CSV table of C-alpha atoms in Angstrom, one decimal:
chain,number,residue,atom,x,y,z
A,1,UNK,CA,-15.6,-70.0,45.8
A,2,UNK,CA,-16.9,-66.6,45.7
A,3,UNK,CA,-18.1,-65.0,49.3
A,4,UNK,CA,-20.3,-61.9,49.7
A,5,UNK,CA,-18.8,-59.6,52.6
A,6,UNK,CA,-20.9,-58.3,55.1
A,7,UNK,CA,-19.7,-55.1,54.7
A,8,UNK,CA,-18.7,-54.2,51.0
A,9,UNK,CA,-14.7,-53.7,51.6
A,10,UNK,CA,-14.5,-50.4,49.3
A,11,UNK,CA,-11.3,-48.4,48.2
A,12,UNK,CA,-10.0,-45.4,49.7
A,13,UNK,CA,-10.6,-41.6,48.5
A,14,UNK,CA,-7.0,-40.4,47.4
A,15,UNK,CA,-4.7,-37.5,47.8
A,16,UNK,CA,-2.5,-37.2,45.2
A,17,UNK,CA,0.5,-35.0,44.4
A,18,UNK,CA,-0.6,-34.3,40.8
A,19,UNK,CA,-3.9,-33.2,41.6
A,20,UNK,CA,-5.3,-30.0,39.5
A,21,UNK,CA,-8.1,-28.0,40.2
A,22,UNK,CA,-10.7,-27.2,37.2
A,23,UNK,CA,-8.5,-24.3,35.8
A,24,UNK,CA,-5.0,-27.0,35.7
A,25,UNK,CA,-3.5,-25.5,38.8
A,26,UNK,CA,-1.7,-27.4,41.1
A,27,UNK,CA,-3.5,-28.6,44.7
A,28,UNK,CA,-1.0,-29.3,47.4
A,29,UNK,CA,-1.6,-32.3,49.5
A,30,UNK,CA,-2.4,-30.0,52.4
A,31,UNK,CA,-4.9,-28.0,50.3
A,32,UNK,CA,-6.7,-31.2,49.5
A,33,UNK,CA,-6.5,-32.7,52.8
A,34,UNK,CA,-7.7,-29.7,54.3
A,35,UNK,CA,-10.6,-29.5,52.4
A,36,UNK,CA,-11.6,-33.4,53.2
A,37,UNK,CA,-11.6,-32.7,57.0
A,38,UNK,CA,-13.4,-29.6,56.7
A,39,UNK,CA,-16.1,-32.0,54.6
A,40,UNK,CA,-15.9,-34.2,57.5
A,41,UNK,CA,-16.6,-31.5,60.5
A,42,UNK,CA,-19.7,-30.1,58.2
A,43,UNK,CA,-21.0,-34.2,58.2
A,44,UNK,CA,-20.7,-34.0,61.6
A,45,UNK,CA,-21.8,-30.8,62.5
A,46,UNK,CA,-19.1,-30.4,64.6
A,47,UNK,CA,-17.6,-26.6,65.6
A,48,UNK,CA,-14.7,-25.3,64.8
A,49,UNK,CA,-13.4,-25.2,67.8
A,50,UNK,CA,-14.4,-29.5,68.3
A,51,UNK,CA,-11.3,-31.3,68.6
A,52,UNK,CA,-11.5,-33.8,65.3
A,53,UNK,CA,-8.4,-36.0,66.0
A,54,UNK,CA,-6.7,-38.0,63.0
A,55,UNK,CA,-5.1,-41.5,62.9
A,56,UNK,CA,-2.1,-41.7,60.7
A,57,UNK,CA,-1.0,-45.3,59.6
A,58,UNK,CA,1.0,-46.4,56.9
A,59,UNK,CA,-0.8,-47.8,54.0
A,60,UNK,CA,0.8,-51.5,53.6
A,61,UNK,CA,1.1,-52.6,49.7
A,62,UNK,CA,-0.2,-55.6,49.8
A,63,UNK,CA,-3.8,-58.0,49.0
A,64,UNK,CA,-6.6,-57.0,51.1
A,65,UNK,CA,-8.4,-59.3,52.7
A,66,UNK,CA,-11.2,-60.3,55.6
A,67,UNK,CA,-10.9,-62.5,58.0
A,68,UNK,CA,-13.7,-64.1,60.2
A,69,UNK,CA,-13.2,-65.4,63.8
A,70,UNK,CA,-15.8,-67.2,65.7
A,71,UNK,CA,-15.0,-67.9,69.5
A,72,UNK,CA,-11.6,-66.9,68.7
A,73,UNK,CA,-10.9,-69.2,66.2
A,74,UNK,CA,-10.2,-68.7,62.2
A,75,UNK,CA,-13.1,-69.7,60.4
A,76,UNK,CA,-12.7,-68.3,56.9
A,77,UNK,CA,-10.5,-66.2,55.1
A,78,UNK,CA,-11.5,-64.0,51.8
A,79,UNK,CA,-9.7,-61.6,49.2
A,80,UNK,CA,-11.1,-58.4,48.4
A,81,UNK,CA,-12.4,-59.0,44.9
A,82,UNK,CA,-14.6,-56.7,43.6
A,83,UNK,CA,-15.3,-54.7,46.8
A,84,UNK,CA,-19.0,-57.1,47.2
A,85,UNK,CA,-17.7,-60.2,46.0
A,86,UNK,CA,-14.2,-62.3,47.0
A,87,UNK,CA,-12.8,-65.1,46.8
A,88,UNK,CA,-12.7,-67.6,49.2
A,89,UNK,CA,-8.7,-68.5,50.6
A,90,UNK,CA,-8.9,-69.7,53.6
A,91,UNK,CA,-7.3,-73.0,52.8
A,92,UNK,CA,-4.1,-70.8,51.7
A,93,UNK,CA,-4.3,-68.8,54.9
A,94,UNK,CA,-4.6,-71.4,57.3
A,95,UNK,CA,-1.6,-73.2,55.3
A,96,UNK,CA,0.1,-70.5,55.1
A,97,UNK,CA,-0.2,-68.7,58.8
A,98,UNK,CA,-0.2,-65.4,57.0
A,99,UNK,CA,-2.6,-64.5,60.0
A,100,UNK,CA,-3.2,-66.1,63.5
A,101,UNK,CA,-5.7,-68.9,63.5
A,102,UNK,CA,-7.0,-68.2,66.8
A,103,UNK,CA,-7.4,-65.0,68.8
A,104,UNK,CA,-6.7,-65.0,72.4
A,105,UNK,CA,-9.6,-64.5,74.8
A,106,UNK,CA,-11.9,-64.0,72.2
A,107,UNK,CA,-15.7,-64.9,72.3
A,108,UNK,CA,-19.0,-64.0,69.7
A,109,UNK,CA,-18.0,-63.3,66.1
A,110,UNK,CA,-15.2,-60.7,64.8
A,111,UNK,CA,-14.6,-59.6,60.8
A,112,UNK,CA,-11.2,-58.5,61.1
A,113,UNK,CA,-9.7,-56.8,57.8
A,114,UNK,CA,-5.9,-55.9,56.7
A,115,UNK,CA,-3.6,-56.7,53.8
A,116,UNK,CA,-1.4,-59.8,53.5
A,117,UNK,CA,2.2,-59.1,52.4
A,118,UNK,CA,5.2,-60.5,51.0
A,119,UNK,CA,8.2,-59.0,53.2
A,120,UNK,CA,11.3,-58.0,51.1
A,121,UNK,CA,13.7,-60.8,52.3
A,122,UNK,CA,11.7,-63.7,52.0
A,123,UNK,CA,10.5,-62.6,48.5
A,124,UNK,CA,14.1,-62.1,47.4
A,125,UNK,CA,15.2,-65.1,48.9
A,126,UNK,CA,11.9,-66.6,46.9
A,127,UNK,CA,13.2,-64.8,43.5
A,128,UNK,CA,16.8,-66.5,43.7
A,129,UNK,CA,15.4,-69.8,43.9
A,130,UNK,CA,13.4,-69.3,41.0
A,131,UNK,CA,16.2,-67.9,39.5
A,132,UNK,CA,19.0,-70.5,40.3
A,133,UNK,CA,16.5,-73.0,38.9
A,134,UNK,CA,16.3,-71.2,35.6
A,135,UNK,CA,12.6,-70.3,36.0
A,136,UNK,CA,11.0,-66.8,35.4
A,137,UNK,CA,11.3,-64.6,38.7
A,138,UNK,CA,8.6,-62.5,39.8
A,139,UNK,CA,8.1,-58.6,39.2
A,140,UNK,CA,7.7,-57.6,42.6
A,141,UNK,CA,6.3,-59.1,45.8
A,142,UNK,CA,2.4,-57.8,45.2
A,143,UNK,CA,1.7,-59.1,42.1
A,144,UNK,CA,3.8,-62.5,43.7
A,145,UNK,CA,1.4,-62.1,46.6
A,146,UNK,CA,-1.8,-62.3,45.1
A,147,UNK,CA,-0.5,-65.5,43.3
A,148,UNK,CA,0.4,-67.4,46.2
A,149,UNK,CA,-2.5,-66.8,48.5
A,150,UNK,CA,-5.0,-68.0,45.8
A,151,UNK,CA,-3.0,-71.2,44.5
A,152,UNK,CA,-4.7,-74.1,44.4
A,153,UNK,CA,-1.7,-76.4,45.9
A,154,UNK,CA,-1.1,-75.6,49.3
A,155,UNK,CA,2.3,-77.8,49.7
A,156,UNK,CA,5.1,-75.7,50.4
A,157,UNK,CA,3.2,-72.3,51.5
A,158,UNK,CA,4.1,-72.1,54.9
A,159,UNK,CA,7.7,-71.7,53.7
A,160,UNK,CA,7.5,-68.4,51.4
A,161,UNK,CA,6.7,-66.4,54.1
A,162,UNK,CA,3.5,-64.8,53.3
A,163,UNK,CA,2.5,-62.4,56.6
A,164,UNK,CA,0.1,-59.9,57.4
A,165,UNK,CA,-0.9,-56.8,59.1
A,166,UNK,CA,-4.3,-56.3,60.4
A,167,UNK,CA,-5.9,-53.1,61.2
A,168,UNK,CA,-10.1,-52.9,61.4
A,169,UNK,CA,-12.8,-54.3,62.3
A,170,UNK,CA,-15.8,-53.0,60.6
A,171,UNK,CA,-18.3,-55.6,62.3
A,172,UNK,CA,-18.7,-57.8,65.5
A,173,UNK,CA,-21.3,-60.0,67.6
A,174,UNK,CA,-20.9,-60.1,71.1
A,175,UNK,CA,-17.9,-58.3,71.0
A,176,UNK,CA,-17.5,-54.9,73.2
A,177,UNK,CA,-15.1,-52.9,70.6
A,178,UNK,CA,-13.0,-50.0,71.5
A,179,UNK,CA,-13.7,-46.4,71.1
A,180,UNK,CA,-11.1,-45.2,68.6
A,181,UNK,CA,-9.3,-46.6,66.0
A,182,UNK,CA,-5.7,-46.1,67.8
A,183,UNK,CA,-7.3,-48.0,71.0
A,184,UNK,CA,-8.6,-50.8,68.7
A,185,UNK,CA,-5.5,-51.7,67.0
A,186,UNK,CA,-3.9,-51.7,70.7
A,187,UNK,CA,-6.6,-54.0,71.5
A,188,UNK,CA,-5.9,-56.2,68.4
A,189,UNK,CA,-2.3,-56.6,69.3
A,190,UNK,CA,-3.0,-57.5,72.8
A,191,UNK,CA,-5.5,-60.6,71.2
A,192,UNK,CA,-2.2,-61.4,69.3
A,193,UNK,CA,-3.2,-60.3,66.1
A,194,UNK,CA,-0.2,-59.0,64.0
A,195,UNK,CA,-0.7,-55.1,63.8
A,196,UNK,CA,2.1,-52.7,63.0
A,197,UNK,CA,2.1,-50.2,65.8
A,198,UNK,CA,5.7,-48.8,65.4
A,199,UNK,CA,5.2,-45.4,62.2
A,200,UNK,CA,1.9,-44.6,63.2
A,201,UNK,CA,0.9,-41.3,65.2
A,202,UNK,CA,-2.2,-39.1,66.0
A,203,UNK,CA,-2.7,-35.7,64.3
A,204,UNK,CA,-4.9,-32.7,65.9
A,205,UNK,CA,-4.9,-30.9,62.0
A,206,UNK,CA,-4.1,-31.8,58.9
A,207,UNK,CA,-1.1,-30.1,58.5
A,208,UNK,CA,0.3,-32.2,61.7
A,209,UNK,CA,-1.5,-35.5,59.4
A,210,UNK,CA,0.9,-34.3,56.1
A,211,UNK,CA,4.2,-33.9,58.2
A,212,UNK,CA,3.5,-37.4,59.9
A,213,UNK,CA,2.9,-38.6,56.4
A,214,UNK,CA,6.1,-37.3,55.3
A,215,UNK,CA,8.4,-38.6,57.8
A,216,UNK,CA,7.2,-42.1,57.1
A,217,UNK,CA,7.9,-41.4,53.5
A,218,UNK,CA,11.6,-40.3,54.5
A,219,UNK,CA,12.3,-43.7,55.7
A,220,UNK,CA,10.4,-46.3,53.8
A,221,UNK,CA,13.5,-47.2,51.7
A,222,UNK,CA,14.4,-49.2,54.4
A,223,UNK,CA,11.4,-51.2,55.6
A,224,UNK,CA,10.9,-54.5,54.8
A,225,UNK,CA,7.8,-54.4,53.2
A,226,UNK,CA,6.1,-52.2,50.3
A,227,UNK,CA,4.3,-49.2,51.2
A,228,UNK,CA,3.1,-46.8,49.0
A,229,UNK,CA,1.8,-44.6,51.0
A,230,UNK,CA,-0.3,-43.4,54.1
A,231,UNK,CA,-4.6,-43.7,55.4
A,232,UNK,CA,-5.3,-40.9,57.5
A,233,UNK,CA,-8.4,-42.1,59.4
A,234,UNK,CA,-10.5,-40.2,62.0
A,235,UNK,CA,-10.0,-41.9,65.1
A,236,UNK,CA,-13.3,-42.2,66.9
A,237,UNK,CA,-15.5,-45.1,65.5
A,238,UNK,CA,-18.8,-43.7,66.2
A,239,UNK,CA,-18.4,-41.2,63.8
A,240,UNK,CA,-17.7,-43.9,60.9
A,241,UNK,CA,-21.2,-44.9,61.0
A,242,UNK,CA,-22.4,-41.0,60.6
A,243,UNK,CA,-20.5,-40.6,57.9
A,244,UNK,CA,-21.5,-43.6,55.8
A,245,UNK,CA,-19.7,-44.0,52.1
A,246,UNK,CA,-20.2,-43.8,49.0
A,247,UNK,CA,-20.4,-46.9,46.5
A,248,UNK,CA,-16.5,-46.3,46.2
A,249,UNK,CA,-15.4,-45.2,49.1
A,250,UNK,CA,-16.1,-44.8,52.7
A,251,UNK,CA,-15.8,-41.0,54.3
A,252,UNK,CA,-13.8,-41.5,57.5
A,253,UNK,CA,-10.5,-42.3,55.6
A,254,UNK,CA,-8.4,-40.9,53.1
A,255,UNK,CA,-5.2,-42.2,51.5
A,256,UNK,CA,-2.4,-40.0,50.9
A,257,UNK,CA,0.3,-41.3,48.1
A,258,UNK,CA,3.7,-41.1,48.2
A,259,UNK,CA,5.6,-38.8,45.5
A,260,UNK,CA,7.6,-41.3,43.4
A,261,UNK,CA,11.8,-41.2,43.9
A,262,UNK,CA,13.5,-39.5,41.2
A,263,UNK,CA,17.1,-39.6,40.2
A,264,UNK,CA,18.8,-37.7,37.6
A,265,UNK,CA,21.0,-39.9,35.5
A,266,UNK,CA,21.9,-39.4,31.6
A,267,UNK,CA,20.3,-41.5,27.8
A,268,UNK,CA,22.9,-42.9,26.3
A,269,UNK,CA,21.7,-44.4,23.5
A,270,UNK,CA,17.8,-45.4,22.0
A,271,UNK,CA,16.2,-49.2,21.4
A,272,UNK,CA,13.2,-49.6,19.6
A,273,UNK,CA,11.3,-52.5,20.3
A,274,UNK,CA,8.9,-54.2,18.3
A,275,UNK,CA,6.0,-55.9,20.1
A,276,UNK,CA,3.7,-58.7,19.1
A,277,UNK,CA,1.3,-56.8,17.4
A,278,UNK,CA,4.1,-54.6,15.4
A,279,UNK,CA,4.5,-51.4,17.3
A,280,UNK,CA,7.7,-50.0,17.5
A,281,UNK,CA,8.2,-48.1,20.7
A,282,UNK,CA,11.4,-46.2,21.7
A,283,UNK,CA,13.2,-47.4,25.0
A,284,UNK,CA,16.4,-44.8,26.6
A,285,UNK,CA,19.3,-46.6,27.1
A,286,UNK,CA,20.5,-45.2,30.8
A,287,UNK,CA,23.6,-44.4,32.3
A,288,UNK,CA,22.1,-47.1,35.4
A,289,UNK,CA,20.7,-45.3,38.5
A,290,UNK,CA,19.5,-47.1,41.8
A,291,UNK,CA,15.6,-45.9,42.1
A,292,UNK,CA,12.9,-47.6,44.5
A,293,UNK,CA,14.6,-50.5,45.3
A,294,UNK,CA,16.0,-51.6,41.9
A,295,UNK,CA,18.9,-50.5,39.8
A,296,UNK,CA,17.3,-49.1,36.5
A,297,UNK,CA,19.2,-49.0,32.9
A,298,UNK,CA,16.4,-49.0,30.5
A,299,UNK,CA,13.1,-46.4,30.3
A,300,UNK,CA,10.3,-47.0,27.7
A,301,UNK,CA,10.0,-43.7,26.2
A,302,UNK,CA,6.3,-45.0,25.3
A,303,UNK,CA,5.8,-43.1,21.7
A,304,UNK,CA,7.5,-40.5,19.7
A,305,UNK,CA,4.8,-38.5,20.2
A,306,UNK,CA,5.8,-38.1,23.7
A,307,UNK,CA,9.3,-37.9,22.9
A,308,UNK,CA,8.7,-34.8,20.9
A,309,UNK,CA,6.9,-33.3,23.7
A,310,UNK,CA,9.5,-33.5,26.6
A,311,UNK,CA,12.0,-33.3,24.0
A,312,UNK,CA,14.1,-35.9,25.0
A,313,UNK,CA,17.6,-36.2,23.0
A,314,UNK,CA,20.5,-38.7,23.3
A,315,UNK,CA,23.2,-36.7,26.0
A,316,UNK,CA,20.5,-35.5,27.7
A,317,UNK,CA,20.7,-35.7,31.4
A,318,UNK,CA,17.0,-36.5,32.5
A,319,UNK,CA,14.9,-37.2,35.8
A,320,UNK,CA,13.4,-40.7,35.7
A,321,UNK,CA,11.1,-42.3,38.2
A,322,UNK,CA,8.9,-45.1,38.5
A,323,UNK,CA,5.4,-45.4,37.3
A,324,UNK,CA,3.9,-47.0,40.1
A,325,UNK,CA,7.2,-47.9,41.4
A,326,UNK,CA,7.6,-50.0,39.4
A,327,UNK,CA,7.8,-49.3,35.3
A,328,UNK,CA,10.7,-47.0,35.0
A,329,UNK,CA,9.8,-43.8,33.1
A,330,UNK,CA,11.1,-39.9,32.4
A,331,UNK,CA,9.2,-37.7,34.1
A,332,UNK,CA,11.4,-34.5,32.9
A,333,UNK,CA,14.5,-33.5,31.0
A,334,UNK,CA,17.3,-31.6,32.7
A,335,UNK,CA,17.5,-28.7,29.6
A,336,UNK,CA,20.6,-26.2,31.3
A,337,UNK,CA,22.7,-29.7,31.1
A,338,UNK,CA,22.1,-29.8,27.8
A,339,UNK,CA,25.2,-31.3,25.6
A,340,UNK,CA,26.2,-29.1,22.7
A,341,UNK,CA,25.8,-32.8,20.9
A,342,UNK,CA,22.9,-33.8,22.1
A,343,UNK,CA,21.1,-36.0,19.2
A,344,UNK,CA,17.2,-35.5,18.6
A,345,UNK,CA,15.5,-38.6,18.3
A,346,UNK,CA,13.8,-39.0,15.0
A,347,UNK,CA,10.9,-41.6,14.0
A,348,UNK,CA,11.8,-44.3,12.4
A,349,UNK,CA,10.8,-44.9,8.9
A,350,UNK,CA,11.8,-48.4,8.7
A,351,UNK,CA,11.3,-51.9,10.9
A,352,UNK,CA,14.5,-52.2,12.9
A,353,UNK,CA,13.7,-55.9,12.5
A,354,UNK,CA,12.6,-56.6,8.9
A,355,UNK,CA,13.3,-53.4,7.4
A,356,UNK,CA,9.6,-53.1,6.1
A,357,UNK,CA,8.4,-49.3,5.5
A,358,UNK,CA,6.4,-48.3,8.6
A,359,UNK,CA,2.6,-47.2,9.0
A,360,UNK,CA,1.7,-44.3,11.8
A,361,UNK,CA,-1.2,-44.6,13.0
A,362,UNK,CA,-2.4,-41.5,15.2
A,363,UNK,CA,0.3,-41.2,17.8
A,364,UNK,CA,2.2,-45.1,17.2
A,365,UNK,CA,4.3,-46.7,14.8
A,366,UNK,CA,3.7,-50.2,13.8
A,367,UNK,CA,5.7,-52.7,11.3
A,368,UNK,CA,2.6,-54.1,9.3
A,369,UNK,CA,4.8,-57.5,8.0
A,370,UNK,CA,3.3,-60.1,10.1
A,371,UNK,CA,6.4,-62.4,8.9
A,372,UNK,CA,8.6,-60.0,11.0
A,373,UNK,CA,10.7,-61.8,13.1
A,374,UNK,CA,11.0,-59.5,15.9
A,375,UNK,CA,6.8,-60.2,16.0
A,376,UNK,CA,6.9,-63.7,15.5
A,377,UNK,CA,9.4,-64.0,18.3
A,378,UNK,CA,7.1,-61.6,20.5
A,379,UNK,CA,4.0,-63.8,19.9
A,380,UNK,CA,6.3,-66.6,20.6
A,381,UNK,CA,7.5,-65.5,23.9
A,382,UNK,CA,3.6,-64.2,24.7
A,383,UNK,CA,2.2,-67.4,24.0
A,384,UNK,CA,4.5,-69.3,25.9
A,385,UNK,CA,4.3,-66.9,29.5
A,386,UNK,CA,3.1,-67.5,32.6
A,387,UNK,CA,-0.3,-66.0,32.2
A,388,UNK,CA,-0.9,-67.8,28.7
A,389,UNK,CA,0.5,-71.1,28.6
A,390,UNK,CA,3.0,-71.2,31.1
A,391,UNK,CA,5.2,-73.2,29.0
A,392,UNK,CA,8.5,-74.0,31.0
């Protein structure tokens, strides 16, 4: 069932490390930050000299979602959606006790919001099962999230170890709320809420906001759960109301990303693949390099196109990160390391597969013999996935 939230749960405003201004230069992160609380003082008329103190918490990667208490007890649970619209889970959630179903000392009504997670060890421990079984593992405890918490059988839930973090409330009746945000999620805690307390940190400026973000980022290798970055919040909630939103986002936070890990490692060799539809794309072969959390061999090189343009040649020793981390990619070739044999990489003219002449089509290259069996193996394997048919 779909529920309308009282308070439409809207995304975050982003710093990003490849921002460019109008001309194509480069904005540091401190630039842009900068700029956003300067934004933020003219909203609230504030002086110059009017301490604007920033909460710094780390930005869990995870499913949001809202959860309702009344008198201290769980009464509905609901995803995110469409930022308006979600959909209904409480049935998963109270199966699951991804979040407390009862608040201590808690009277009147409370929307709590945070994200649900899937920590690291329980989703690997998850992943071996499936794969000791022979079934199709999942890509990566997000995605294997989301799937869990809106399942329609509940047997079984309360063992994969779905938790949560919760951090706002953005509405309450007969409720006294705290002042700031760092008070509240003090508060939350004390009602026995699950709120992660330990990397976050207050920030007079937004240069002391980027070095808090930074030393999170230094150590998130080793956390147990995904985080892709940081929400820099201003702490006092009577401002929040001031400062309203926009239909995407709301003005008293911002999200600062993490720069993707790189590694440098070395192609040792090109695969073209053919998909089910007949384009041929070129995949490095890679000396193997541990990046994010996952040992990485193989980089889709996406179109030749694009290989022509970072000029990308077998020997080359390259810099590859990952896209989201997660699809491996190469972000930059190392040229001074340059082997004197270093082979270009030319388009194909024929289907590795079928040997049929190829067709380019703008920037792709597609086999157009539908009796390919690189294709009909593609559709195959498509049509019997998880997300079509989910033949086992």
């Amino acid at each position: 069932a779909q529920v309308e939230h009282v308070v439409p749960m809207l995304s975050l405003e982003k710093l990003t490390p490849n921002r460019r201004d109008s001309k194509g230069v480069a904005v540091p992160m401190l630039e842009q930050l900068s700029q956003w609380v300067e934004r933020r003082r003219k909203d609230l008329e504030l002086a110059a000299s009017a301490p604007l103190t920033l909460l710094v918490e780390p930005k869990i990667d995870g499913i949001s979602v809202s959860v309702l208490y009344e008198a201290g007890k769980l009464r509905r649970a609901v995803t995110r959606g469409d930022g308006r619209r979600g959909d209904d889970i409480t049935r998963q959630i109270k199966q699951s006790r991804a979040v407390p179903l009862e608040l201590r000392g808690l009277s009147g009504k409370l929307e709590v919001r945070g994200e649900l997670y899937w920590p690291r060890p329980a989703f690997d421990a998850y992943n071996a099962q499936l794969r000791a079984a022979g079934h199709e593992t999942i890509a990566n405890p997000r995605n294997g999230c989301a799937g869990m918490v809106k399942r329609k059988e509940l047997q079984g839930l309360e063992d994969v170890g779905i938790q949560s973090f919760l951090y706002s409330v953005p509405w309450a009746e007969g409720v006294k709320l705290p002042g700031t945000q760092s008070q509240l999620l003090a508060w939350l805690a004390g009602l026995g809420a699950p709120v992660y307390m330990e990397r976050i940190a207050t920030a007079g400026s937004a240069s002391e906001a980027i070095a808090a973000c930074g030393g999170v980022g230094a150590q998130r290798v080793g956390l147990p759960f995904d985080t892709d970055g940081m929400v820099i919040k201003i702490d006092e909630l009577k401002y929040y109301g001031i400062l309203g939103a926009t239909g995407h986002h709301p003005h008293w936070g911002i999200a600062y990303k993490f720069p993707p890990e790189r590694k440098q490692t070395q192609v040792l060799g090109l695969e073209l693949g053919v998909g089910k539809s007949g384009k041929i794309t070129p995949v490095a072969v890679l000396s193997p390099v541990f990046v994010a959390g996952t040992t990485v061999s193989r980089a889709s090189l996406h179109n030749f196109v694009e290989v022509a343009r970072k000029d990308i040649r077998i020997g080359d020793s390259v810099i590859v990160e990952k896209a989201g981390d997660i699809i491996p990619q190469i972000v930059d070739v190392v040229h001074d390391q340059r082997p004197a044999d270093a082979q270009p990489i030319e388009r194909p003219t024929l289907c590795p597969a079928c040997n049929s002449e190829v067709v380019v089509e703008e920037i792709f290259v597609h086999c157009p013999n539908p009796a390919c069996p690189a294709q009909r193996r593609e559709r195959m394997v498509h049509f019997a996935g998880r997300r079509q048919m989910a033949i086992d």
